[in-house]
GROMACS .gro file of N, CA and C in nm:
model
  288
    1MET      N    1  15.129   7.261   7.209
    1MET     CA    2  15.159   7.262   7.057
    1MET      C    3  15.045   7.178   7.010
    2PRO      N    4  14.973   7.228   6.902
    2PRO     CA    5  14.849   7.158   6.852
    2PRO      C    6  14.921   7.045   6.750
    3LEU      N    7  14.843   6.942   6.756
    3LEU     CA    8  14.896   6.824   6.680
    3LEU      C    9  14.796   6.791   6.551
    4GLU      N   10  14.768   6.893   6.479
    4GLU     CA   11  14.673   6.887   6.375
    4GLU      C   12  14.723   6.750   6.267
    5TRP      N   13  14.855   6.716   6.289
    5TRP     CA   14  14.901   6.613   6.194
    5TRP      C   15  14.867   6.483   6.248
    6LYS      N   16  14.835   6.474   6.393
    6LYS     CA   17  14.823   6.354   6.450
    6LYS      C   18  14.686   6.291   6.404
    7ASP      N   19  14.676   6.149   6.362
    7ASP     CA   20  14.539   6.086   6.326
    7ASP      C   21  14.576   5.947   6.329
    8HIS      N   22  14.482   5.868   6.289
    8HIS     CA   23  14.501   5.722   6.287
    8HIS      C   24  14.629   5.683   6.210
    9LEU      N   25  14.656   5.733   6.102
    9LEU     CA   26  14.759   5.693   6.017
    9LEU      C   27  14.907   5.735   6.095
   10THR      N   28  14.925   5.855   6.146
   10THR     CA   29  15.029   5.879   6.231
   10THR      C   30  15.056   5.808   6.344
   11ASP      N   31  14.934   5.775   6.412
   11ASP     CA   32  14.940   5.677   6.538
   11ASP      C   33  15.011   5.550   6.491
   12GLN      N   34  14.939   5.488   6.387
   12GLN     CA   35  14.996   5.362   6.322
   12GLN      C   36  15.136   5.363   6.300
   13PHE      N   37  15.195   5.478   6.235
   13PHE     CA   38  15.328   5.498   6.206
   13PHE      C   39  15.418   5.504   6.339
   14CYS      N   40  15.390   5.582   6.433
   14CYS     CA   41  15.442   5.580   6.562
   14CYS      C   42  15.445   5.436   6.626
   15ASP      N   43  15.342   5.373   6.630
   15ASP     CA   44  15.319   5.245   6.677
   15ASP      C   45  15.432   5.143   6.615
   16ALA      N   46  15.418   5.162   6.479
   16ALA     CA   47  15.529   5.071   6.408
   16ALA      C   48  15.660   5.102   6.429
   17LEU      N   49  15.701   5.220   6.454
   17LEU     CA   50  15.841   5.275   6.516
   17LEU      C   51  15.846   5.193   6.656
   18LEU      N   52  15.767   5.193   6.718
   18LEU     CA   53  15.799   5.140   6.871
   18LEU      C   54  15.802   4.989   6.875
   19THR      N   55  15.773   4.931   6.751
   19THR     CA   56  15.792   4.779   6.749
   19THR      C   57  15.940   4.747   6.720
   20LEU      N   58  16.015   4.831   6.654
   20LEU     CA   59  16.148   4.794   6.616
   20LEU      C   60  16.246   4.776   6.732
   21LYS      N   61  16.311   4.646   6.726
   21LYS     CA   62  16.395   4.616   6.847
   21LYS      C   63  16.539   4.631   6.825
   22THR      N   64  16.578   4.647   6.702
   22THR     CA   65  16.737   4.641   6.677
   22THR      C   66  16.751   4.763   6.559
   23SER      N   67  16.877   4.795   6.555
   23SER     CA   68  16.913   4.885   6.442
   23SER      C   69  16.894   4.821   6.319
   24GLU      N   70  16.918   4.696   6.289
   24GLU     CA   71  16.905   4.622   6.168
   24GLU      C   72  16.746   4.637   6.127
   25GLU      N   73  16.664   4.609   6.232
   25GLU     CA   74  16.521   4.621   6.214
   25GLU      C   75  16.478   4.769   6.166
   26ALA      N   76  16.546   4.848   6.221
   26ALA     CA   77  16.510   4.995   6.186
   26ALA      C   78  16.571   5.029   6.044
   27TYR      N   79  16.699   4.988   5.998
   27TYR     CA   80  16.722   5.009   5.863
   27TYR      C   81  16.631   4.935   5.778
   28CYS      N   82  16.600   4.824   5.791
   28CYS     CA   83  16.499   4.743   5.713
   28CYS      C   84  16.361   4.831   5.684
   29PHE      N   85  16.295   4.865   5.812
   29PHE     CA   86  16.183   4.964   5.813
   29PHE      C   87  16.216   5.077   5.721
   30LEU      N   88  16.313   5.152   5.758
   30LEU     CA   89  16.346   5.278   5.698
   30LEU      C   90  16.380   5.265   5.535
   31GLU      N   91  16.430   5.168   5.511
   31GLU     CA   92  16.458   5.153   5.368
   31GLU      C   93  16.327   5.115   5.302
   32ASP      N   94  16.235   5.049   5.357
   32ASP     CA   95  16.111   5.020   5.305
   32ASP      C   96  16.020   5.154   5.284
   33VAL      N   97  16.027   5.227   5.381
   33VAL     CA   98  15.940   5.334   5.390
   33VAL      C   99  15.966   5.487   5.330
   34ALA      N  100  16.114   5.490   5.336
   34ALA     CA  101  16.165   5.627   5.289
   34ALA      C  102  16.271   5.619   5.184
   35THR      N  103  16.295   5.722   5.120
   35THR     CA  104  16.409   5.716   5.021
   35THR      C  105  16.543   5.724   5.092
   36ILE      N  106  16.644   5.691   5.036
   36ILE     CA  107  16.771   5.708   5.099
   36ILE      C  108  16.806   5.857   5.141
   37ALA      N  109  16.774   5.948   5.045
   37ALA     CA  110  16.795   6.077   5.065
   37ALA      C  111  16.716   6.131   5.178
   38GLU      N  112  16.591   6.086   5.196
   38GLU     CA  113  16.511   6.127   5.313
   38GLU      C  114  16.574   6.077   5.440
   39ILE      N  115  16.607   5.949   5.440
   39ILE     CA  116  16.689   5.885   5.567
   39ILE      C  117  16.797   5.978   5.605
   40LYS      N  118  16.888   6.003   5.502
   40LYS     CA  119  17.003   6.072   5.519
   40LYS      C  120  16.988   6.217   5.579
   41ALA      N  121  16.868   6.272   5.519
   41ALA     CA  122  16.842   6.416   5.565
   41ALA      C  123  16.787   6.410   5.720
   42LEU      N  124  16.708   6.313   5.756
   42LEU     CA  125  16.674   6.282   5.896
   42LEU      C  126  16.774   6.271   5.967
   43ALA      N  127  16.885   6.194   5.925
   43ALA     CA  128  16.996   6.172   6.017
   43ALA      C  129  17.078   6.285   6.036
   44GLN      N  130  17.092   6.365   5.931
   44GLN     CA  131  17.172   6.475   5.925
   44GLN      C  132  17.103   6.596   6.021
   45ARG      N  133  16.973   6.609   6.027
   45ARG     CA  134  16.904   6.691   6.121
   45ARG      C  135  16.935   6.645   6.260
   46LEU      N  136  16.938   6.516   6.294
   46LEU     CA  137  16.948   6.475   6.433
   46LEU      C  138  17.106   6.498   6.456
   47GLN      N  139  17.192   6.494   6.374
   47GLN     CA  140  17.341   6.535   6.417
   47GLN      C  141  17.351   6.686   6.436
   48VAL      N  142  17.287   6.748   6.357
   48VAL     CA  143  17.278   6.903   6.362
   48VAL      C  144  17.218   6.937   6.503
   49ALA      N  145  17.118   6.868   6.553
   49ALA     CA  146  17.061   6.909   6.681
   49ALA      C  147  17.148   6.868   6.789
   50PHE      N  148  17.218   6.753   6.778
   50PHE     CA  149  17.289   6.714   6.885
   50PHE      C  150  17.418   6.821   6.896
   51MET      N  151  17.486   6.875   6.771
   51MET     CA  152  17.581   6.960   6.783
   51MET      C  153  17.529   7.101   6.839
   52LEU      N  154  17.415   7.135   6.802
   52LEU     CA  155  17.349   7.263   6.857
   52LEU      C  156  17.350   7.250   7.009
   53MET      N  157  17.307   7.148   7.058
   53MET     CA  158  17.300   7.127   7.207
   53MET      C  159  17.435   7.123   7.275
   54ASP      N  160  17.545   7.075   7.184
   54ASP     CA  161  17.674   7.082   7.242
   54ASP      C  162  17.737   7.217   7.236
   55GLY      N  163  17.669   7.326   7.170
   55GLY     CA  164  17.715   7.457   7.170
   55GLY      C  165  17.795   7.494   7.030
   56ALA      N  166  17.785   7.401   6.937
   56ALA     CA  167  17.862   7.437   6.821
   56ALA      C  168  17.813   7.536   6.739
   57SER      N  169  17.905   7.624   6.680
   57SER     CA  170  17.840   7.737   6.597
   57SER      C  171  17.793   7.678   6.460
   58TYR      N  172  17.709   7.761   6.384
   58TYR     CA  173  17.657   7.723   6.242
   58TYR      C  174  17.776   7.675   6.163
   59PRO      N  175  17.869   7.766   6.144
   59PRO     CA  176  17.984   7.744   6.066
   59PRO      C  177  18.042   7.596   6.081
   60GLN      N  178  18.079   7.564   6.211
   60GLN     CA  179  18.117   7.423   6.266
   60GLN      C  180  18.016   7.319   6.214
   61ILE      N  181  17.888   7.342   6.227
   61ILE     CA  182  17.786   7.235   6.213
   61ILE      C  183  17.783   7.237   6.046
   62ALA      N  184  17.787   7.336   5.969
   62ALA     CA  185  17.790   7.324   5.842
   62ALA      C  186  17.891   7.238   5.775
   63GLU      N  187  18.019   7.281   5.828
   63GLU     CA  188  18.135   7.217   5.772
   63GLU      C  189  18.148   7.057   5.818
   64ARG      N  190  18.103   7.028   5.934
   64ARG     CA  191  18.104   6.882   5.967
   64ARG      C  192  17.987   6.797   5.913
   65THR      N  193  17.862   6.869   5.900
   65THR     CA  194  17.758   6.783   5.845
   65THR      C  195  17.730   6.811   5.702
   66GLY      N  196  17.758   6.910   5.659
   66GLY     CA  197  17.725   6.953   5.524
   66GLY      C  198  17.580   7.016   5.501
   67ALA      N  199  17.516   7.046   5.616
   67ALA     CA  200  17.381   7.095   5.628
   67ALA      C  201  17.401   7.229   5.589
   68SER      N  202  17.288   7.300   5.520
   68SER     CA  203  17.277   7.422   5.484
   68SER      C  204  17.249   7.516   5.612
   69THR      N  205  17.268   7.658   5.612
   69THR     CA  206  17.236   7.733   5.740
   69THR      C  207  17.091   7.718   5.749
   70ALA      N  208  17.016   7.726   5.647
   70ALA     CA  209  16.865   7.717   5.662
   70ALA      C  210  16.802   7.573   5.718
   71THR      N  211  16.869   7.472   5.704
   71THR     CA  212  16.850   7.360   5.778
   71THR      C  213  16.892   7.364   5.926
   72ILE      N  214  17.016   7.420   5.934
   72ILE     CA  215  17.050   7.449   6.075
   72ILE      C  216  16.978   7.520   6.160
   73SER      N  217  16.925   7.628   6.094
   73SER     CA  218  16.822   7.731   6.159
   73SER      C  219  16.695   7.657   6.180
   74ARG      N  220  16.637   7.583   6.104
   74ARG     CA  221  16.525   7.510   6.125
   74ARG      C  222  16.528   7.411   6.249
   75VAL      N  223  16.651   7.340   6.243
   75VAL     CA  224  16.660   7.248   6.356
   75VAL      C  225  16.686   7.330   6.490
   76LYS      N  226  16.760   7.448   6.480
   76LYS     CA  227  16.769   7.531   6.607
   76LYS      C  228  16.636   7.561   6.675
   77LYS      N  229  16.556   7.619   6.564
   77LYS     CA  230  16.422   7.642   6.626
   77LYS      C  231  16.351   7.529   6.692
   78THR      N  232  16.352   7.415   6.641
   78THR     CA  233  16.288   7.298   6.720
   78THR      C  234  16.368   7.257   6.833
   79VAL      N  235  16.498   7.272   6.842
   79VAL     CA  236  16.564   7.243   6.948
   79VAL      C  237  16.522   7.334   7.067
   80ASP      N  238  16.503   7.474   7.029
   80ASP     CA  239  16.476   7.569   7.124
   80ASP      C  240  16.320   7.571   7.168
   81TYR      N  241  16.227   7.536   7.068
   81TYR     CA  242  16.098   7.562   7.102
   81TYR      C  243  16.003   7.456   7.057
   82GLY      N  244  16.062   7.353   7.004
   82GLY     CA  245  15.989   7.234   6.976
   82GLY      C  246  15.934   7.139   7.099
   83ALA      N  247  15.889   7.038   7.049
   83ALA     CA  248  15.831   6.937   7.140
   83ALA      C  249  15.944   6.858   7.248
   84ASP      N  250  16.049   6.869   7.220
   84ASP     CA  251  16.177   6.825   7.304
   84ASP      C  252  16.213   6.673   7.257
   85GLY      N  253  16.163   6.658   7.141
   85GLY     CA  254  16.192   6.522   7.079
   85GLY      C  255  16.352   6.476   7.075
   86TYR      N  256  16.412   6.594   7.027
   86TYR     CA  257  16.547   6.572   7.001
   86TYR      C  258  16.627   6.563   7.158
   87GLN      N  259  16.567   6.623   7.251
   87GLN     CA  260  16.649   6.612   7.385
   87GLN      C  261  16.596   6.471   7.441
   88ILE      N  262  16.484   6.416   7.409
   88ILE     CA  263  16.442   6.294   7.470
   88ILE      C  264  16.536   6.173   7.405
   89ILE      N  265  16.565   6.197   7.272
   89ILE     CA  266  16.648   6.095   7.210
   89ILE      C  267  16.781   6.117   7.253
   90ARG      N  268  16.844   6.243   7.292
   90ARG     CA  269  16.969   6.255   7.322
   90ARG      C  270  16.988   6.202   7.462
   91SER      N  271  16.905   6.214   7.556
   91SER     CA  272  16.916   6.169   7.677
   91SER      C  273  16.921   6.004   7.688
   92ARG      N  274  16.833   5.942   7.603
   92ARG     CA  275  16.831   5.804   7.588
   92ARG      C  276  16.962   5.751   7.527
   93ILE      N  277  17.005   5.795   7.435
   93ILE     CA  278  17.133   5.748   7.358
   93ILE      C  279  17.246   5.770   7.451
   94SER      N  280  17.266   5.878   7.535
   94SER     CA  281  17.364   5.894   7.621
   94SER      C  282  17.378   5.799   7.734
   95LYS      N  283  17.265   5.741   7.767
   95LYS     CA  284  17.247   5.640   7.874
   95LYS      C  285  17.286   5.499   7.835
   96GLU      N  286  17.302   5.474   7.695
   96GLU     CA  287  17.330   5.347   7.649
   96GLU      C  288  17.485   5.320   7.687
   0.00000   0.00000   0.00000
């Protein structure tokens, strides 16, 4: 997968994420860097991805998360053909 979006600024952003040690630190950073709507949209996508990985149907996901079928479809594409980021997070969360 080409990473045309990867540059010094995105490297710095990823490095910043890696410094966060607690949920409270993550909340503080996210509140400063994004709008509440953006944060909620990212959280919704993560939930959609987890539900897709669990075999939930689009109607089940839409009902539980409020996500549109377009959002579910986009997340499904990344779950199936993306960089495996959702799978990495899922495996690490399940080990906690």
